[in-house]
């Protein structure tokens, strides 16, 4: 038997004993979970705000673990990162090398039970060897890969002036990889705590208070706007407001998603010849980019981890964390 954290319904998270997987399909590998990153998605599931979820659900898709039994070329005790996006492999997107937006995608911890448990069976193709990367850092690769993917999708360069709207974990990841490309990075958020953490831990000095007027924010660009604007807020109003910050010839990248419609003024969109880009999940290339950044020290993984707890503590911790996220970058559960 093994421990599993089960969200039975919104606001109800309980430890439950379940059968521990002891065998796996031919193309699967058994992984003993060691650390789980807590994502905004997990908070939304707990709050009952996720539009595509059925309860009860074992949450958890930011996962670092070790191989439990040799299989599919992996040795026992190999440290691995789990790619939680289970793609069909046969649809149009998969055939064109875009499994991150598979037509029939299932995400661990959302569409099916995830990794807030002691052991999980995972398709071998969804495992990446972590090598000498600490297993705790392995649990932070997935959320950073989302930022790396958005930056790669936008084709940002060192000549670009960038605005990241929303400086939660995903927005911070976007900012870090845009900075790594040499871009001039500006941050916009309502939370001074988040802006201060980005400055103190990662050296971002160009901050903008979202309570200020758009003209005040655009003054940093002499009124011309930003070459690339990324939205990582998950807020419909913020996403619609973001169009006004894009420079002529610039791009607007929607990293976050909301359950609803986004509208914009077509004349403003066309006169700027703006690109509107959706960015969803990440691919193996993005996971490798994060691994390289962590290993080289280009990005300090330790600075991302602000909160820790055990599986036993998490049902109580989440009740306070869900209301105090402004001082949190990444919380990690030790299994």
PDB file of C-alpha atoms in Angstrom, residues 116-324:
ATOM      1  CA  UNK A 116       0.953  13.286  -5.166  1.00  0.00           C
ATOM      2  CA  UNK A 117       1.577   9.693  -4.148  1.00  0.00           C
ATOM      3  CA  UNK A 118       4.494   7.392  -3.440  1.00  0.00           C
ATOM      4  CA  UNK A 119       4.694   5.576  -6.786  1.00  0.00           C
ATOM      5  CA  UNK A 120       3.382   6.082 -10.305  1.00  0.00           C
ATOM      6  CA  UNK A 121       3.544   4.228 -13.619  1.00  0.00           C
ATOM      7  CA  UNK A 122       4.599   6.510 -16.477  1.00  0.00           C
ATOM      8  CA  UNK A 123       5.191   5.981 -20.226  1.00  0.00           C
ATOM      9  CA  UNK A 124       8.949   5.682 -20.783  1.00  0.00           C
ATOM     10  CA  UNK A 125       8.762   8.389 -23.485  1.00  0.00           C
ATOM     11  CA  UNK A 126       7.603  10.835 -20.787  1.00  0.00           C
ATOM     12  CA  UNK A 127      10.718  10.382 -18.650  1.00  0.00           C
ATOM     13  CA  UNK A 128      13.886  12.467 -18.942  1.00  0.00           C
ATOM     14  CA  UNK A 129      17.094  11.420 -17.168  1.00  0.00           C
ATOM     15  CA  UNK A 130      18.103  14.060 -14.640  1.00  0.00           C
ATOM     16  CA  UNK A 131      21.682  12.818 -14.338  1.00  0.00           C
ATOM     17  CA  UNK A 132      23.390  14.510 -11.410  1.00  0.00           C
ATOM     18  CA  UNK A 133      20.586  17.058 -10.913  1.00  0.00           C
ATOM     19  CA  UNK A 134      19.215  16.884  -7.346  1.00  0.00           C
ATOM     20  CA  UNK A 135      15.842  15.152  -7.336  1.00  0.00           C
ATOM     21  CA  UNK A 136      14.284  18.164  -5.568  1.00  0.00           C
ATOM     22  CA  UNK A 137      15.332  20.338  -8.507  1.00  0.00           C
ATOM     23  CA  UNK A 138      13.875  17.758 -10.888  1.00  0.00           C
ATOM     24  CA  UNK A 139      10.424  18.627  -9.500  1.00  0.00           C
ATOM     25  CA  UNK A 140      10.879  22.247 -10.645  1.00  0.00           C
ATOM     26  CA  UNK A 141      11.771  21.549 -14.273  1.00  0.00           C
ATOM     27  CA  UNK A 142       8.217  21.261 -15.638  1.00  0.00           C
ATOM     28  CA  UNK A 143       6.904  24.670 -14.583  1.00  0.00           C
ATOM     29  CA  UNK A 144      10.070  26.361 -15.804  1.00  0.00           C
ATOM     30  CA  UNK A 145       9.753  24.536 -19.128  1.00  0.00           C
ATOM     31  CA  UNK A 146       6.437  26.324 -19.687  1.00  0.00           C
ATOM     32  CA  UNK A 147       8.288  29.639 -19.500  1.00  0.00           C
ATOM     33  CA  UNK A 148      11.071  28.378 -21.746  1.00  0.00           C
ATOM     34  CA  UNK A 149       8.486  27.233 -24.294  1.00  0.00           C
ATOM     35  CA  UNK A 150       6.724  30.618 -24.339  1.00  0.00           C
ATOM     36  CA  UNK A 151      10.008  32.441 -24.888  1.00  0.00           C
ATOM     37  CA  UNK A 152      11.000  30.051 -27.681  1.00  0.00           C
ATOM     38  CA  UNK A 153       7.571  30.441 -29.328  1.00  0.00           C
ATOM     39  CA  UNK A 154       7.953  34.229 -29.288  1.00  0.00           C
ATOM     40  CA  UNK A 155      11.403  34.162 -30.929  1.00  0.00           C
ATOM     41  CA  UNK A 156      12.555  36.914 -28.600  1.00  0.00           C
ATOM     42  CA  UNK A 157      16.028  38.381 -29.213  1.00  0.00           C
ATOM     43  CA  UNK A 158      18.546  40.603 -27.459  1.00  0.00           C
ATOM     44  CA  UNK A 159      17.129  43.566 -29.413  1.00  0.00           C
ATOM     45  CA  UNK A 160      13.704  43.201 -27.842  1.00  0.00           C
ATOM     46  CA  UNK A 161      12.091  45.112 -25.013  1.00  0.00           C
ATOM     47  CA  UNK A 162       9.865  42.685 -23.108  1.00  0.00           C
ATOM     48  CA  UNK A 163       6.994  43.065 -20.640  1.00  0.00           C
ATOM     49  CA  UNK A 164       5.945  40.100 -18.481  1.00  0.00           C
ATOM     50  CA  UNK A 165       2.491  40.633 -16.967  1.00  0.00           C
ATOM     51  CA  UNK A 166       1.954  38.505 -13.853  1.00  0.00           C
ATOM     52  CA  UNK A 167       5.033  37.528 -11.841  1.00  0.00           C
ATOM     53  CA  UNK A 168       3.879  34.254 -10.352  1.00  0.00           C
ATOM     54  CA  UNK A 169       5.989  31.113 -10.940  1.00  0.00           C
ATOM     55  CA  UNK A 170       5.147  30.854 -14.646  1.00  0.00           C
ATOM     56  CA  UNK A 171       5.683  34.561 -15.306  1.00  0.00           C
ATOM     57  CA  UNK A 172       8.979  34.457 -13.441  1.00  0.00           C
ATOM     58  CA  UNK A 173      10.075  31.533 -15.599  1.00  0.00           C
ATOM     59  CA  UNK A 174       9.196  33.514 -18.716  1.00  0.00           C
ATOM     60  CA  UNK A 175      11.146  36.508 -17.409  1.00  0.00           C
ATOM     61  CA  UNK A 176      14.219  34.403 -16.620  1.00  0.00           C
ATOM     62  CA  UNK A 177      14.396  32.818 -20.059  1.00  0.00           C
ATOM     63  CA  UNK A 178      13.713  36.130 -21.829  1.00  0.00           C
ATOM     64  CA  UNK A 179      16.546  37.618 -19.779  1.00  0.00           C
ATOM     65  CA  UNK A 180      18.756  34.693 -20.781  1.00  0.00           C
ATOM     66  CA  UNK A 181      18.110  35.647 -24.424  1.00  0.00           C
ATOM     67  CA  UNK A 182      19.499  39.101 -23.687  1.00  0.00           C
ATOM     68  CA  UNK A 183      16.185  40.956 -23.835  1.00  0.00           C
ATOM     69  CA  UNK A 184      15.425  44.028 -21.730  1.00  0.00           C
ATOM     70  CA  UNK A 185      12.854  42.603 -19.320  1.00  0.00           C
ATOM     71  CA  UNK A 186      10.182  44.617 -17.511  1.00  0.00           C
ATOM     72  CA  UNK A 187       7.788  43.124 -14.939  1.00  0.00           C
ATOM     73  CA  UNK A 188       4.189  44.196 -14.255  1.00  0.00           C
ATOM     74  CA  UNK A 189       2.164  43.002 -11.256  1.00  0.00           C
ATOM     75  CA  UNK A 190      -0.240  44.250  -8.590  1.00  0.00           C
ATOM     76  CA  UNK A 191       1.811  42.520  -5.882  1.00  0.00           C
ATOM     77  CA  UNK A 192       4.808  44.407  -4.545  1.00  0.00           C
ATOM     78  CA  UNK A 193       5.858  41.222  -2.732  1.00  0.00           C
ATOM     79  CA  UNK A 194       6.194  39.359  -6.016  1.00  0.00           C
ATOM     80  CA  UNK A 195       8.089  42.204  -7.654  1.00  0.00           C
ATOM     81  CA  UNK A 196      10.451  42.445  -4.673  1.00  0.00           C
ATOM     82  CA  UNK A 197      11.131  38.690  -4.726  1.00  0.00           C
ATOM     83  CA  UNK A 198      11.957  38.875  -8.429  1.00  0.00           C
ATOM     84  CA  UNK A 199      14.377  41.694  -7.687  1.00  0.00           C
ATOM     85  CA  UNK A 200      15.970  40.216  -4.563  1.00  0.00           C
ATOM     86  CA  UNK A 201      16.370  36.666  -5.856  1.00  0.00           C
ATOM     87  CA  UNK A 202      16.986  37.201  -9.575  1.00  0.00           C
ATOM     88  CA  UNK A 203      18.056  40.813 -10.080  1.00  0.00           C
ATOM     89  CA  UNK A 204      15.091  42.155 -12.061  1.00  0.00           C
ATOM     90  CA  UNK A 205      15.139  45.934 -11.605  1.00  0.00           C
ATOM     91  CA  UNK A 206      12.521  47.182 -14.086  1.00  0.00           C
ATOM     92  CA  UNK A 207       9.257  46.971 -12.128  1.00  0.00           C
ATOM     93  CA  UNK A 208       5.839  48.414 -12.873  1.00  0.00           C
ATOM     94  CA  UNK A 209       2.899  48.577 -10.481  1.00  0.00           C
ATOM     95  CA  UNK A 210      -0.251  47.354 -12.231  1.00  0.00           C
ATOM     96  CA  UNK A 211      -2.247  49.926 -10.249  1.00  0.00           C
ATOM     97  CA  UNK A 212      -0.604  52.691 -12.280  1.00  0.00           C
ATOM     98  CA  UNK A 213      -2.174  53.975 -15.496  1.00  0.00           C
ATOM     99  CA  UNK A 214      -1.221  52.361 -18.831  1.00  0.00           C
ATOM    100  CA  UNK A 215       0.347  55.660 -19.941  1.00  0.00           C
ATOM    101  CA  UNK A 216       2.637  55.611 -16.877  1.00  0.00           C
ATOM    102  CA  UNK A 217       3.760  52.069 -17.725  1.00  0.00           C
ATOM    103  CA  UNK A 218       4.266  52.876 -21.398  1.00  0.00           C
ATOM    104  CA  UNK A 219       6.388  55.894 -20.412  1.00  0.00           C
ATOM    105  CA  UNK A 220       9.259  53.434 -19.879  1.00  0.00           C
ATOM    106  CA  UNK A 221       9.193  52.927 -23.669  1.00  0.00           C
ATOM    107  CA  UNK A 222       8.639  56.592 -24.589  1.00  0.00           C
ATOM    108  CA  UNK A 223       5.046  55.604 -25.253  1.00  0.00           C
ATOM    109  CA  UNK A 224       5.897  53.158 -28.050  1.00  0.00           C
ATOM    110  CA  UNK A 225       5.201  49.890 -26.263  1.00  0.00           C
ATOM    111  CA  UNK A 226       7.031  46.603 -25.800  1.00  0.00           C
ATOM    112  CA  UNK A 227       8.261  44.366 -28.600  1.00  0.00           C
ATOM    113  CA  UNK A 228       6.999  41.257 -26.818  1.00  0.00           C
ATOM    114  CA  UNK A 229       4.327  41.160 -24.110  1.00  0.00           C
ATOM    115  CA  UNK A 230       3.691  37.921 -22.221  1.00  0.00           C
ATOM    116  CA  UNK A 231       0.563  37.421 -20.145  1.00  0.00           C
ATOM    117  CA  UNK A 232       0.941  34.974 -17.251  1.00  0.00           C
ATOM    118  CA  UNK A 233      -1.909  36.242 -15.070  1.00  0.00           C
ATOM    119  CA  UNK A 234      -4.757  33.820 -15.748  1.00  0.00           C
ATOM    120  CA  UNK A 235      -6.988  36.881 -15.495  1.00  0.00           C
ATOM    121  CA  UNK A 236      -9.395  37.744 -18.298  1.00  0.00           C
ATOM    122  CA  UNK A 237      -9.305  41.510 -17.702  1.00  0.00           C
ATOM    123  CA  UNK A 238      -5.502  41.561 -17.594  1.00  0.00           C
ATOM    124  CA  UNK A 239      -5.274  39.549 -20.793  1.00  0.00           C
ATOM    125  CA  UNK A 240      -7.554  41.971 -22.619  1.00  0.00           C
ATOM    126  CA  UNK A 241      -5.633  44.952 -21.252  1.00  0.00           C
ATOM    127  CA  UNK A 242      -2.327  43.504 -22.426  1.00  0.00           C
ATOM    128  CA  UNK A 243      -2.963  44.347 -26.082  1.00  0.00           C
ATOM    129  CA  UNK A 244      -2.388  48.055 -25.397  1.00  0.00           C
ATOM    130  CA  UNK A 245       1.187  47.462 -24.248  1.00  0.00           C
ATOM    131  CA  UNK A 246       2.355  45.858 -27.511  1.00  0.00           C
ATOM    132  CA  UNK A 247       4.532  47.997 -29.787  1.00  0.00           C
ATOM    133  CA  UNK A 248       3.881  48.337 -33.513  1.00  0.00           C
ATOM    134  CA  UNK A 249       5.303  45.223 -35.131  1.00  0.00           C
ATOM    135  CA  UNK A 250       5.288  43.430 -31.775  1.00  0.00           C
ATOM    136  CA  UNK A 251       3.897  40.185 -30.369  1.00  0.00           C
ATOM    137  CA  UNK A 252       1.469  39.300 -27.601  1.00  0.00           C
ATOM    138  CA  UNK A 253       1.989  35.869 -26.083  1.00  0.00           C
ATOM    139  CA  UNK A 254      -0.806  34.318 -24.033  1.00  0.00           C
ATOM    140  CA  UNK A 255       0.883  31.899 -21.650  1.00  0.00           C
ATOM    141  CA  UNK A 256      -2.010  31.726 -19.205  1.00  0.00           C
ATOM    142  CA  UNK A 257      -5.489  30.463 -20.009  1.00  0.00           C
ATOM    143  CA  UNK A 258      -8.957  31.433 -18.791  1.00  0.00           C
ATOM    144  CA  UNK A 259     -12.323  29.771 -19.222  1.00  0.00           C
ATOM    145  CA  UNK A 260     -13.969  32.450 -21.342  1.00  0.00           C
ATOM    146  CA  UNK A 261     -13.623  34.754 -24.333  1.00  0.00           C
ATOM    147  CA  UNK A 262     -10.897  37.350 -24.890  1.00  0.00           C
ATOM    148  CA  UNK A 263     -11.817  40.376 -27.014  1.00  0.00           C
ATOM    149  CA  UNK A 264      -9.711  43.150 -28.532  1.00  0.00           C
ATOM    150  CA  UNK A 265     -10.080  46.144 -30.827  1.00  0.00           C
ATOM    151  CA  UNK A 266      -9.400  44.970 -34.372  1.00  0.00           C
ATOM    152  CA  UNK A 267      -8.231  48.403 -35.677  1.00  0.00           C
ATOM    153  CA  UNK A 268      -5.589  48.582 -32.926  1.00  0.00           C
ATOM    154  CA  UNK A 269      -4.530  44.997 -33.634  1.00  0.00           C
ATOM    155  CA  UNK A 270      -4.168  45.576 -37.364  1.00  0.00           C
ATOM    156  CA  UNK A 271      -2.474  48.964 -37.322  1.00  0.00           C
ATOM    157  CA  UNK A 272       0.281  47.440 -35.173  1.00  0.00           C
ATOM    158  CA  UNK A 273       0.546  44.342 -37.412  1.00  0.00           C
ATOM    159  CA  UNK A 274       0.611  42.475 -34.128  1.00  0.00           C
ATOM    160  CA  UNK A 275       1.290  38.767 -33.702  1.00  0.00           C
ATOM    161  CA  UNK A 276      -0.991  36.962 -31.250  1.00  0.00           C
ATOM    162  CA  UNK A 277       0.608  33.752 -30.000  1.00  0.00           C
ATOM    163  CA  UNK A 278      -0.823  31.029 -27.804  1.00  0.00           C
ATOM    164  CA  UNK A 279       1.687  29.043 -25.765  1.00  0.00           C
ATOM    165  CA  UNK A 280       0.645  25.733 -24.204  1.00  0.00           C
ATOM    166  CA  UNK A 281       2.649  23.364 -22.001  1.00  0.00           C
ATOM    167  CA  UNK A 282       6.164  22.456 -23.209  1.00  0.00           C
ATOM    168  CA  UNK A 283       8.101  19.974 -25.329  1.00  0.00           C
ATOM    169  CA  UNK A 284      11.189  17.853 -24.709  1.00  0.00           C
ATOM    170  CA  UNK A 285      13.319  20.669 -26.156  1.00  0.00           C
ATOM    171  CA  UNK A 286      12.056  23.005 -23.440  1.00  0.00           C
ATOM    172  CA  UNK A 287      12.659  20.460 -20.675  1.00  0.00           C
ATOM    173  CA  UNK A 288      16.238  20.094 -21.924  1.00  0.00           C
ATOM    174  CA  UNK A 289      16.652  23.878 -21.947  1.00  0.00           C
ATOM    175  CA  UNK A 290      15.672  24.053 -18.266  1.00  0.00           C
ATOM    176  CA  UNK A 291      17.948  21.147 -17.377  1.00  0.00           C
ATOM    177  CA  UNK A 292      20.843  22.947 -19.038  1.00  0.00           C
ATOM    178  CA  UNK A 293      20.058  26.203 -17.209  1.00  0.00           C
ATOM    179  CA  UNK A 294      19.863  24.453 -13.817  1.00  0.00           C
ATOM    180  CA  UNK A 295      23.048  22.434 -14.352  1.00  0.00           C
ATOM    181  CA  UNK A 296      25.111  25.404 -15.545  1.00  0.00           C
ATOM    182  CA  UNK A 297      23.883  27.741 -12.809  1.00  0.00           C
ATOM    183  CA  UNK A 298      22.401  30.074 -15.425  1.00  0.00           C
ATOM    184  CA  UNK A 299      19.254  29.853 -13.275  1.00  0.00           C
ATOM    185  CA  UNK A 300      19.529  29.220  -9.531  1.00  0.00           C
ATOM    186  CA  UNK A 301      17.031  26.439  -8.815  1.00  0.00           C
ATOM    187  CA  UNK A 302      17.432  26.859  -5.059  1.00  0.00           C
ATOM    188  CA  UNK A 303      16.197  30.455  -5.304  1.00  0.00           C
ATOM    189  CA  UNK A 304      12.934  29.239  -6.846  1.00  0.00           C
ATOM    190  CA  UNK A 305      12.035  27.022  -3.879  1.00  0.00           C
ATOM    191  CA  UNK A 306      10.435  29.215  -1.197  1.00  0.00           C
ATOM    192  CA  UNK A 307       8.250  26.735   0.749  1.00  0.00           C
ATOM    193  CA  UNK A 308       8.526  23.061   1.737  1.00  0.00           C
ATOM    194  CA  UNK A 309       6.395  20.481   3.544  1.00  0.00           C
ATOM    195  CA  UNK A 310       5.782  16.743   3.777  1.00  0.00           C
ATOM    196  CA  UNK A 311       2.835  14.853   2.308  1.00  0.00           C
ATOM    197  CA  UNK A 312       1.360  14.522   5.792  1.00  0.00           C
ATOM    198  CA  UNK A 313       1.559  18.287   6.335  1.00  0.00           C
ATOM    199  CA  UNK A 314       0.186  19.383   2.974  1.00  0.00           C
ATOM    200  CA  UNK A 315      -3.586  19.093   3.643  1.00  0.00           C
ATOM    201  CA  UNK A 316      -3.156  21.638   6.443  1.00  0.00           C
ATOM    202  CA  UNK A 317      -0.554  23.790   4.667  1.00  0.00           C
ATOM    203  CA  UNK A 318      -2.648  24.265   1.534  1.00  0.00           C
ATOM    204  CA  UNK A 319      -5.415  25.930   3.565  1.00  0.00           C
ATOM    205  CA  UNK A 320      -3.085  28.831   4.363  1.00  0.00           C
ATOM    206  CA  UNK A 321      -0.943  28.760   1.214  1.00  0.00           C
ATOM    207  CA  UNK A 322      -3.942  29.133  -1.078  1.00  0.00           C
ATOM    208  CA  UNK A 323      -4.565  32.582   0.457  1.00  0.00           C
ATOM    209  CA  UNK A 324      -0.909  33.667   0.732  1.00  0.00           C
TER     210      UNK A 324
END
